[in-house]
Short mmCIF file of C-alpha atoms and ligand atoms in Angstrom, two decimals:
data_model
loop_
_atom_site.label_atom_id
_atom_site.label_comp_id
_atom_site.label_asym_id
_atom_site.label_seq_id
_atom_site.Cartn_x
_atom_site.Cartn_y
_atom_site.Cartn_z
CA MET N 1 -42.12 -26.18 65.86
CA ARG N 2 -38.78 -26.97 66.95
CA ALA N 3 -37.66 -29.87 68.09
CA LEU N 4 -34.83 -31.37 70.37
CA GLU N 5 -33.43 -34.67 71.62
CA ALA N 6 -33.66 -34.99 75.26
CA ASN N 7 -31.64 -37.42 77.56
CA PHE N 8 -33.65 -39.22 80.51
CA ASP N 9 -30.85 -40.47 82.92
CA GLY N 10 -31.42 -42.51 85.61
CA LEU N 11 -30.68 -42.18 88.89
CA VAL N 12 -29.74 -44.89 90.05
CA GLY N 13 -30.16 -45.97 93.70
CA PRO N 14 -29.12 -46.15 96.92
CA THR N 15 -28.92 -50.14 97.11
CA HIS N 16 -27.28 -50.88 93.48
CA ASN N 17 -25.42 -53.80 93.59
CA TYR N 18 -24.25 -57.00 91.92
CA GLY N 19 -26.92 -59.83 91.93
CA GLY N 20 -25.30 -61.41 88.76
CA LEU N 21 -28.79 -61.54 87.65
CA SER N 22 -28.98 -60.94 84.04
CA TYR N 23 -27.87 -64.33 82.55
CA GLY N 24 -26.68 -63.76 78.14
CA ASN N 25 -24.78 -60.19 80.01
CA VAL N 26 -21.16 -60.64 80.32
CA ALA N 27 -20.88 -58.59 82.97
CA SER N 28 -23.90 -58.77 85.19
CA SER N 29 -22.52 -62.47 85.51
CA ASN N 30 -18.87 -61.84 85.55
CA ASN N 31 -19.28 -59.50 88.79
CA SER N 32 -22.16 -61.54 90.31
CA ALA N 33 -21.82 -60.75 94.26
CA ARG N 34 -19.19 -58.49 93.83
CA PRO N 35 -18.96 -55.98 96.31
CA SER N 36 -21.38 -52.30 95.10
CA ASN N 37 -20.42 -47.90 95.52
CA PRO N 38 -23.80 -47.19 95.29
CA LYS N 39 -22.82 -43.23 96.46
CA GLN N 40 -19.87 -43.51 93.58
CA ALA N 41 -22.87 -45.35 90.90
CA ALA N 42 -24.80 -42.76 91.58
CA GLN N 43 -22.21 -39.47 90.92
CA GLN N 44 -20.93 -41.31 87.99
CA GLY N 45 -24.50 -40.75 86.26
CA LEU N 46 -24.86 -36.81 87.91
CA LEU N 47 -21.50 -36.04 86.50
CA LYS N 48 -22.67 -37.41 83.39
CA MET N 49 -25.58 -35.29 82.96
CA LYS N 50 -24.05 -32.23 84.25
CA SER N 51 -21.56 -32.58 81.95
CA LEU N 52 -24.37 -32.81 78.76
CA HIS N 53 -26.44 -30.14 80.05
CA ASP N 54 -23.00 -27.70 80.76
CA LEU N 55 -22.60 -28.52 76.76
CA GLY N 56 -26.52 -27.57 76.25
CA MET N 57 -28.02 -29.65 75.77
CA LEU N 58 -31.41 -30.86 77.92
CA GLN N 59 -30.66 -33.18 80.22
CA GLY N 60 -34.06 -35.03 82.52
CA VAL N 61 -32.93 -37.13 85.46
CA LEU N 62 -35.51 -39.98 85.86
CA ALA N 63 -36.68 -41.07 89.46
CA PRO N 64 -35.57 -44.84 91.12
CA GLN N 65 -37.52 -47.29 92.02
CA SER N 66 -38.31 -47.57 96.07
CA ARG N 67 -36.40 -51.34 97.04
CA PRO N 68 -36.42 -53.43 97.68
CA ASP N 69 -39.90 -54.22 96.29
CA LEU N 70 -41.81 -55.43 99.48
CA ASN N 71 -45.14 -55.94 97.94
CA THR N 72 -43.94 -58.80 95.24
CA LEU N 73 -42.31 -59.90 98.05
CA ARG N 74 -45.47 -60.16 100.42
CA ARG N 75 -46.89 -61.46 97.03
CA LEU N 76 -45.09 -64.05 97.20
CA GLY N 77 -45.82 -64.69 100.22
CA PHE N 78 -43.60 -63.89 102.52
CA THR N 79 -45.47 -62.34 105.79
CA GLY N 80 -44.74 -60.08 108.59
CA SER N 81 -43.55 -56.65 109.38
CA ASP N 82 -41.33 -54.85 106.51
CA SER N 83 -37.44 -56.28 108.01
CA GLN N 84 -39.27 -59.20 108.96
CA VAL N 85 -39.90 -59.99 105.18
CA VAL N 86 -37.21 -59.17 104.13
CA GLN N 87 -34.62 -60.82 107.02
CA LYS N 88 -36.97 -64.31 106.14
CA VAL N 89 -36.63 -63.73 102.25
CA ALA N 90 -33.17 -63.76 103.31
CA LYS N 91 -33.40 -67.36 104.88
CA LYS N 92 -34.98 -68.63 102.43
CA ASP N 93 -33.91 -67.18 99.02
CA PRO N 94 -31.25 -64.66 98.99
CA ALA N 95 -31.11 -64.55 95.31
CA LEU N 96 -35.64 -63.27 95.03
CA LEU N 97 -34.28 -60.32 97.71
CA ALA N 98 -31.30 -59.42 95.11
CA SER N 99 -34.40 -59.23 92.89
CA CYS N 100 -36.10 -57.08 94.81
CA TYR N 101 -33.32 -55.27 95.88
CA SER N 102 -32.26 -54.72 92.23
CA ALA N 103 -32.00 -50.62 91.02
CA SER N 104 -31.69 -51.72 87.82
CA SER N 105 -34.47 -49.21 86.80
CA MET N 106 -31.62 -46.78 86.16
CA TRP N 107 -31.26 -48.16 82.72
CA THR N 108 -33.89 -46.20 81.88
CA ALA N 109 -32.73 -46.55 77.91
CA ASN N 110 -35.56 -49.71 78.93
CA ALA N 111 -37.97 -48.09 80.34
CA ALA N 112 -40.09 -47.21 77.82
CA THR N 113 -40.69 -47.07 74.80
CA ILE N 114 -41.27 -43.91 72.58
CA SER N 115 -42.15 -41.67 69.20
CA PRO N 116 -42.19 -37.54 69.19
CA SER N 117 -45.70 -36.30 68.56
CA SER N 118 -44.46 -35.65 64.84
CA ASP N 119 -44.21 -39.11 64.06
CA CYS N 120 -48.20 -39.60 66.32
CA PRO N 121 -50.47 -38.67 63.84
CA ASP N 122 -52.81 -37.70 67.33
CA GLY N 123 -49.89 -35.61 67.39
CA ARG N 124 -48.71 -36.21 70.62
CA LEU N 125 -45.85 -37.42 72.72
CA HIS N 126 -46.11 -41.72 72.59
CA PHE N 127 -45.26 -43.57 75.87
CA THR N 128 -44.86 -47.60 76.03
CA PRO N 129 -43.52 -49.12 79.50
CA ALA N 130 -40.76 -51.95 79.27
CA ASN N 131 -42.79 -55.01 80.84
CA LEU N 132 -38.77 -56.15 80.74
CA VAL N 133 -40.37 -59.95 81.27
CA ASN N 134 -37.18 -62.27 80.20
CA ARG N 135 -35.77 -61.66 84.10
CA PHE N 136 -37.44 -61.31 87.20
CA HIS N 137 -35.68 -58.64 88.18
CA ARG N 138 -36.74 -56.29 85.24
CA SER N 139 -40.20 -57.97 85.08
CA ILE N 140 -40.97 -55.84 87.90
CA GLU N 141 -40.98 -52.87 87.42
CA HIS N 142 -42.81 -50.98 84.95
CA ASP N 143 -45.51 -50.20 86.70
CA THR N 144 -44.24 -48.19 88.81
CA THR N 145 -41.77 -47.04 85.55
CA GLY N 146 -45.37 -46.19 84.31
CA LEU N 147 -45.82 -43.49 87.27
CA ILE N 148 -42.73 -41.75 86.66
CA LEU N 149 -43.07 -41.27 83.53
CA ARG N 150 -47.15 -40.10 83.94
CA ALA N 151 -45.62 -38.00 86.81
CA THR N 152 -42.22 -36.26 84.87
CA PHE N 153 -44.13 -35.70 81.40
CA ALA N 154 -48.02 -34.70 83.61
CA ASN N 155 -49.58 -33.25 80.89
CA GLU N 156 -52.28 -34.71 78.77
CA ASP N 157 -52.50 -33.01 75.83
CA HIS N 158 -49.13 -33.79 75.41
CA PHE N 159 -48.50 -37.01 76.53
CA SER N 160 -49.76 -39.92 75.99
CA HIS N 161 -49.20 -43.15 78.31
CA HIS N 162 -50.15 -46.42 76.87
CA GLN N 163 -50.02 -49.62 79.31
CA ALA N 164 -47.08 -51.48 79.21
CA LEU N 165 -47.08 -54.19 76.54
CA PRO N 166 -49.82 -58.27 78.03
CA SER N 167 -46.80 -59.86 80.90
CA SER N 168 -45.66 -62.93 78.59
CA ASP N 169 -42.53 -63.43 76.85
CA HIS N 170 -44.81 -63.34 73.58
CA PHE N 171 -44.62 -59.87 74.20
CA GLY N 172 -41.32 -59.36 75.58
CA ASP N 173 -40.29 -55.66 75.38
CA GLU N 174 -36.81 -54.28 76.35
CA GLY N 175 -37.87 -50.56 75.24
CA ALA N 176 -35.74 -47.63 73.52
CA ALA N 177 -32.63 -50.49 74.21
CA ASN N 178 -34.06 -52.24 70.65
CA HIS N 179 -35.96 -48.94 68.99
CA THR N 180 -34.27 -46.07 67.18
CA ARG N 181 -35.50 -43.46 65.39
CA PHE N 182 -33.89 -41.89 62.37
CA CYS N 183 -34.29 -38.54 61.22
CA GLN N 184 -33.71 -35.12 59.14
CA SER N 185 -34.25 -33.05 61.95
CA TYR N 186 -36.15 -33.66 64.77
CA GLY N 187 -39.60 -32.14 64.24
CA LYS N 188 -39.86 -33.95 61.31
CA THR N 189 -41.51 -37.18 60.98
CA GLY N 190 -39.28 -39.67 61.49
CA VAL N 191 -38.33 -43.60 60.48
CA GLU N 192 -38.65 -45.70 63.54
CA PHE N 193 -36.60 -49.12 64.07
CA PHE N 194 -37.52 -51.59 65.67
CA VAL N 195 -34.92 -53.78 66.71
CA TYR N 196 -36.30 -57.73 67.70
CA GLY N 197 -34.86 -61.00 69.19
CA GLN N 198 -36.99 -63.65 67.33
CA HIS N 199 -39.93 -64.29 66.62
CA ALA N 200 -42.29 -65.33 69.42
CA PHE N 201 -45.60 -66.98 67.16
CA ASN N 202 -44.69 -68.39 65.12
CA GLY N 203 -41.00 -69.90 66.38
CA GLN N 204 -39.27 -69.04 62.97
CA ALA N 205 -35.62 -69.67 63.07
CA PRO N 206 -33.34 -68.97 63.78
CA ASN N 207 -32.81 -68.46 67.09
CA PRO N 208 -29.90 -67.78 69.11
CA THR N 209 -28.46 -70.37 71.01
CA LYS N 210 -27.63 -70.28 73.91
CA TYR N 211 -28.98 -66.71 75.36
CA PRO N 212 -32.46 -65.85 74.88
CA ALA N 213 -32.98 -63.31 72.93
CA ARG N 214 -35.24 -60.80 75.05
CA GLN N 215 -37.48 -59.04 72.09
CA SER N 216 -40.46 -60.36 69.93
CA LEU N 217 -41.32 -58.73 66.44
CA GLU N 218 -44.92 -58.94 67.96
CA ALA N 219 -44.26 -56.88 70.85
CA SER N 220 -42.05 -54.34 68.65
CA GLN N 221 -45.49 -54.94 65.97
CA ALA N 222 -47.65 -53.92 69.14
CA VAL N 223 -45.64 -50.94 69.90
CA ALA N 224 -45.33 -49.46 66.05
CA ARG N 225 -49.54 -50.11 66.39
CA LEU N 226 -50.27 -48.26 70.10
CA HIS N 227 -48.13 -44.90 69.02
CA GLY N 228 -49.84 -44.90 65.85
CA LEU N 229 -46.75 -45.24 63.08
CA LYS N 230 -47.95 -45.77 59.90
CA ASP N 231 -45.87 -49.00 57.46
CA GLU N 232 -44.26 -47.27 55.67
CA GLN N 233 -42.50 -45.15 58.18
CA VAL N 234 -41.70 -48.41 60.30
CA VAL N 235 -38.79 -50.97 59.89
CA PHE N 236 -38.49 -54.08 61.97
CA ALA N 237 -35.38 -56.24 61.29
CA GLN N 238 -34.05 -58.90 63.68
CA GLN N 239 -31.36 -58.90 65.62
CA ASN N 240 -28.27 -61.41 64.14
CA PRO N 241 -28.73 -64.90 67.03
CA ASP N 242 -25.32 -65.05 67.03
CA VAL N 243 -23.97 -62.14 68.69
CA ILE N 244 -26.40 -62.86 71.07
CA ASP N 245 -24.78 -65.70 71.98
CA ALA N 246 -21.59 -63.37 71.94
CA GLY N 247 -23.43 -61.53 75.22
CA VAL N 248 -25.07 -58.65 72.92
CA PHE N 249 -29.23 -58.80 74.79
CA HIS N 250 -29.82 -55.43 73.70
CA ASN N 251 -29.54 -53.92 70.16
CA ASP N 252 -28.36 -51.15 72.18
CA VAL N 253 -25.06 -53.20 72.59
CA ILE N 254 -24.25 -53.39 69.14
CA ALA N 255 -25.84 -50.22 67.37
CA VAL N 256 -27.01 -46.51 67.96
CA GLY N 257 -27.96 -44.03 65.64
CA ASN N 258 -29.40 -39.99 65.64
CA GLY N 259 -30.22 -37.91 62.77
CA ASN N 260 -29.53 -39.76 59.83
CA VAL N 261 -26.25 -41.25 60.85
CA SER N 262 -27.20 -45.47 61.72
CA PHE N 263 -23.09 -46.44 63.44
CA TYR N 264 -23.10 -49.99 63.50
CA HIS N 265 -21.72 -53.15 63.50
CA GLN N 266 -21.23 -56.04 60.25
CA LEU N 267 -22.21 -58.63 62.53
CA ALA N 268 -25.28 -56.71 63.84
CA PHE N 269 -28.18 -57.41 61.76
CA LEU N 270 -29.32 -60.46 60.37
CA ASN N 271 -29.67 -59.19 56.85
CA THR N 272 -27.48 -55.55 56.78
CA GLN N 273 -28.08 -55.20 53.33
CA LYS N 274 -31.76 -55.58 53.53
CA VAL N 275 -32.25 -53.34 56.75
CA ASN N 276 -30.23 -50.98 55.30
CA HIS N 277 -32.26 -50.69 51.67
CA ASN N 278 -35.28 -50.89 54.12
CA LEU N 279 -34.07 -47.62 56.35
CA GLN N 280 -33.61 -45.48 53.52
CA GLN N 281 -36.80 -46.58 51.54
CA ALA N 282 -38.30 -46.23 55.53
CA MET N 283 -36.40 -42.33 55.18
CA THR N 284 -37.33 -41.44 51.32
CA ASN N 285 -40.99 -42.05 52.19
CA MET N 286 -41.47 -39.44 54.28
CA GLY N 287 -39.15 -37.01 53.57
CA ASN N 288 -36.64 -37.57 54.77
CA GLY N 289 -32.58 -37.62 53.05
CA LYS N 290 -30.16 -39.86 52.70
CA MET N 291 -29.56 -42.17 55.62
CA GLN N 292 -25.50 -42.03 56.47
CA PHE N 293 -24.22 -45.58 57.24
CA ILE N 294 -20.97 -46.43 59.29
CA GLU N 295 -20.55 -49.57 59.73
CA VAL N 296 -17.50 -51.25 61.66
CA PRO N 297 -16.02 -54.41 60.30
CA ASP N 298 -15.50 -57.24 62.49
CA ASP N 299 -11.74 -57.36 61.79
CA GLN N 300 -11.56 -54.85 63.59
CA VAL N 301 -13.96 -54.46 67.25
CA SER N 302 -14.76 -58.07 67.17
CA VAL N 303 -18.55 -58.41 68.74
CA GLN N 304 -16.38 -59.74 71.80
CA ASP N 305 -14.09 -55.82 71.94
CA ALA N 306 -17.78 -54.47 71.65
CA VAL N 307 -19.61 -56.22 74.39
CA THR N 308 -16.59 -55.55 77.08
CA SER N 309 -16.08 -51.88 75.46
CA TYR N 310 -19.54 -50.81 74.83
CA LEU N 311 -18.27 -49.22 71.97
CA PHE N 312 -21.72 -48.83 70.55
CA ASN N 313 -23.33 -48.75 73.69
CA SER N 314 -22.50 -45.47 73.02
CA GLN N 315 -24.84 -41.84 72.66
CA LEU N 316 -25.20 -40.21 69.34
CA LEU N 317 -25.27 -36.34 70.06
CA SER N 318 -25.76 -33.10 68.68
CA LEU N 319 -24.90 -31.28 70.84
CA PRO N 320 -25.38 -27.73 69.63
CA HIS N 321 -21.67 -25.93 69.42
CA LEU N 322 -21.58 -28.40 66.08
CA ASN N 323 -23.04 -28.02 63.41
CA ASP N 324 -24.09 -29.35 60.19
CA GLY N 325 -25.41 -32.04 60.62
CA LYS N 326 -21.86 -33.11 62.66
CA MET N 327 -22.29 -35.04 66.09
CA GLY N 328 -20.10 -35.54 69.11
CA ILE N 329 -19.68 -39.84 70.97
CA VAL N 330 -20.27 -39.69 74.31
CA VAL N 331 -18.40 -44.02 75.32
CA PRO N 332 -17.42 -45.28 78.39
CA GLN N 333 -13.71 -45.22 79.34
CA GLU N 334 -13.30 -49.22 78.74
CA CYS N 335 -13.07 -47.73 75.08
CA LEU N 336 -10.17 -46.15 75.74
CA GLU N 337 -8.38 -48.60 77.28
CA ASN N 338 -9.26 -51.34 74.65
CA ILE N 339 -6.43 -50.75 71.54
CA LYS N 340 -8.46 -52.14 68.85
CA VAL N 341 -11.55 -49.95 69.88
CA SER N 342 -9.10 -46.49 71.14
CA ALA N 343 -7.65 -47.46 67.80
CA TYR N 344 -10.87 -47.00 65.36
CA LEU N 345 -12.56 -44.71 67.53
CA ASP N 346 -9.08 -42.33 66.17
CA GLN N 347 -9.83 -43.17 62.38
CA LEU N 348 -13.70 -42.53 63.14
CA ILE N 349 -12.86 -39.16 64.39
CA ALA N 350 -10.11 -38.42 62.28
CA SER N 351 -12.05 -39.03 58.64
CA ASP N 352 -15.22 -37.38 57.00
CA SER N 353 -17.93 -38.78 59.07
CA ALA N 354 -20.74 -37.64 60.41
CA ILE N 355 -19.02 -38.17 64.00
CA GLU N 356 -16.58 -35.47 64.88
CA GLU N 357 -15.47 -35.27 69.03
CA ILE N 358 -15.29 -38.04 71.59
CA LEU N 359 -16.57 -37.71 75.32
CA VAL N 360 -15.06 -40.62 77.04
CA PHE N 361 -17.03 -40.82 80.68
CA ASP N 362 -16.26 -42.77 84.40
CA LEU N 363 -19.43 -44.70 84.93
CA LYS N 364 -17.85 -48.17 85.72
CA GLN N 365 -20.83 -48.64 88.45
CA SER N 366 -22.94 -49.16 86.01
CA MET N 367 -20.53 -51.05 83.38
CA SER N 368 -20.54 -53.51 85.51
CA ASN N 369 -23.43 -54.47 85.45
CA GLY N 370 -23.93 -54.71 81.75
CA GLY N 371 -25.15 -50.78 81.57
CA GLY N 372 -23.13 -48.52 79.37
CA PRO N 373 -23.61 -44.93 78.67
CA ALA N 374 -26.83 -45.11 76.40
CA CYS N 375 -28.85 -48.05 79.22
CA LEU N 376 -28.93 -44.93 81.31
CA ARG N 377 -30.49 -42.47 79.06
CA LEU N 378 -34.01 -42.59 78.15
CA ARG N 379 -34.58 -39.72 74.42
CA VAL N 380 -36.93 -37.56 74.90
CA VAL N 381 -37.79 -35.62 71.79
CA LEU N 382 -39.54 -32.57 72.61
CA ASN N 383 -40.65 -29.50 70.87
CA GLU N 384 -41.51 -26.07 72.12
CA ALA N 385 -44.76 -26.51 74.14
CA GLU N 386 -43.58 -30.31 74.92
CA GLN N 387 -40.09 -28.73 76.79
CA ALA N 388 -42.58 -26.09 78.48
CA ALA N 389 -45.35 -29.17 80.00
CA VAL N 390 -42.51 -31.59 81.41
CA ASN N 391 -41.91 -31.56 84.88
CA PRO N 392 -39.58 -28.37 85.33
CA ALA N 393 -38.39 -30.04 88.46
CA CYS N 394 -36.86 -32.78 86.62
CA ILE N 395 -34.99 -30.83 84.28
CA MET N 396 -30.81 -31.04 85.29
CA SER N 397 -29.63 -27.46 86.22
CA ASP N 398 -26.56 -26.39 88.33
CA SER N 399 -28.30 -26.66 91.87
CA LEU N 400 -30.44 -29.73 90.93
CA PHE N 401 -26.80 -31.10 90.36
CA SER N 402 -25.77 -29.79 93.69
CA GLY N 403 -28.80 -31.08 95.43
CA LEU N 404 -28.82 -34.38 94.01
CA MET N 405 -25.08 -34.97 95.18
CA ALA N 406 -25.57 -33.40 98.60
CA TRP N 407 -28.62 -36.08 99.09
CA THR N 408 -26.06 -38.83 97.16
CA GLU N 409 -23.91 -38.08 100.40
CA LYS N 410 -26.03 -37.85 103.08
CA HIS N 411 -27.94 -40.94 102.41
CA TYR N 412 -26.51 -43.20 99.72
CA ARG N 413 -23.27 -46.46 101.10
CA ASP N 414 -20.11 -46.59 99.60
CA THR N 415 -20.51 -50.34 99.11
CA LEU N 416 -23.51 -52.95 99.22
CA SER N 417 -22.47 -55.91 99.82
CA GLU N 418 -25.03 -59.47 99.35
CA SER N 419 -24.90 -59.97 102.62
CA ASP N 420 -26.00 -56.04 102.97
CA LEU N 421 -29.08 -56.64 101.80
CA ALA N 422 -30.66 -58.75 104.57
CA ASP N 423 -30.02 -55.99 106.56
CA PRO N 424 -33.24 -54.15 107.90
CA GLN N 425 -31.56 -50.34 108.11
CA LEU N 426 -31.37 -50.66 104.28
CA ILE N 427 -35.40 -50.55 104.56
CA THR N 428 -35.81 -47.88 105.90
CA GLU N 429 -32.56 -45.35 104.36
CA SER N 430 -33.64 -46.57 100.81
CA HIS N 431 -37.02 -45.32 101.98
CA ARG N 432 -35.58 -42.19 103.66
CA ALA N 433 -33.84 -41.22 100.70
CA LEU N 434 -36.42 -41.53 98.56
CA ASP N 435 -39.22 -39.66 100.65
CA GLU N 436 -37.24 -36.97 100.05
CA LEU N 437 -36.00 -37.12 96.30
CA THR N 438 -40.75 -36.99 95.84
CA GLN N 439 -39.77 -33.81 97.43
CA ILE N 440 -36.76 -32.65 95.64
CA LEU N 441 -38.02 -33.45 92.05
CA ASP N 442 -41.79 -32.68 92.32
CA LEU N 443 -43.41 -36.05 91.85
CA GLY N 444 -46.25 -36.59 93.65
CA SER N 445 -47.16 -39.67 95.16
CA VAL N 446 -44.99 -42.55 93.01
CA TYR N 447 -44.12 -45.10 95.68
CA ASP N 448 -46.17 -46.85 98.49
CA PHE N 449 -43.89 -47.20 101.34
CA GLN N 450 -45.33 -44.81 104.34
CA PHE N 451 -42.66 -42.69 105.35
O1 LIG I 1 -30.92 -55.84 81.80
N1 LIG I 1 -28.24 -55.23 83.89
C1 LIG I 1 -29.22 -54.76 82.90
C2 LIG I 1 -28.05 -53.92 81.73
C3 LIG I 1 -29.12 -52.91 80.50
C4 LIG I 1 -29.04 -52.50 80.07
N2 LIG I 1 -29.82 -51.59 79.63
C5 LIG I 1 -28.96 -50.81 77.88
N3 LIG I 1 -28.82 -52.44 77.14
N4 LIG I 1 -29.96 -50.49 77.15
C6 LIG I 1 -30.31 -55.77 82.38
O2 LIG I 1 -29.13 -57.10 82.18
C7 LIG I 1 -27.95 -56.13 86.30
C8 LIG I 1 -28.28 -56.69 87.60
C9 LIG I 1 -27.42 -57.70 88.18
O3 LIG I 1 -26.65 -58.69 87.61
O4 LIG I 1 -27.16 -56.97 89.58
C10 LIG I 1 -29.02 -55.58 85.07
O5 LIG I 1 -29.77 -56.19 85.31
#
């Protein structure tokens, strides 16, 4: 059955702000406490979704989470009405309030790890929400993520939804940001590539010394087991700890793949030669053809340039108008503002690699928190029956785009500062917006507030 890759982007929630919450994510630290523009953030994301839809890609929308997370605040001992809870936290612990107000679920590459049905022995598509234990503000996402995924992919004959892994650093899991699937064509059994930052149980060196390694090998192994993947179709690889210490907090900041193409920085992995050998071996095991490795040399694009421009946080897309395995690359505009990266991209397009076309987007609001084009999307390979089983209200269309643009105009602020988070009015605004969204996206009750 014909299969294709859909991208489900996270809709940026109404409380998008710069909390400085992600140690090891350089942009998040550098922009801490700057005022944000939630409306612009949401609209920049919607414009990317609409453009890819216009190019004939199947584009989905994943709903944001309800913020502030009042349940978590109550669990932490804050009492009273919703506005009393928020006012008490604002006084006692503004950093906690920012965490519970974060719109970080917009980076849906971290929502879950997904294995397409053609990779799984039960013929269903498997989802494991990521526990995101490493950062507190993200560790409170996975329960609602699971509900939103179930509401979007609501058919047990086709979709198998797992629980997130146990919430401990031993099983630290950051989802699809550290997972890539390679294949000859989407409908064929492919190879699943899991990249981890540390061994959790035997503490085997080398580990990063400055910034945290968010993903453990043990978490990646557990996800592969849950999805029923065979040993011969799976490759595990360790990230180079030095690049984690240089600000590469997820592998998708330094590598991306699609089809049989692996596009990565020379210093991305601990032992690149072995990694590439294992990938090719697994492709051969599964009856797929040759991999195309596009390695970007450090003397052309340094790790620092990769981190600031987000060259590798791009989407490699098999655009419908391109033939013979050719792809487009979706990059943030920061790539064109960096002379070295821009020169590299020119050279890449002129070469005879599979990457043939560049698409550039202004995603500055998300980029300023360390989230580029690839962070904003969750890839879901779907065959025709599965496409028909997805909640149709979550699929991008001209009318959904104009509906969501109007919805952001109606409900979103165009500036939000740290001090605004204490404003009780923001709770009502956020609830009102999300209540209306559940109807637009036909989600049922995924949120726990009463409105
Ligand atoms: O987890 N930033 C996110 C960015 C996630 C990017 N995702 C991928 N690479 N796939 C993170 O660090 C910053 C929030 C703040 O500081 O307000 C934040 O959570």
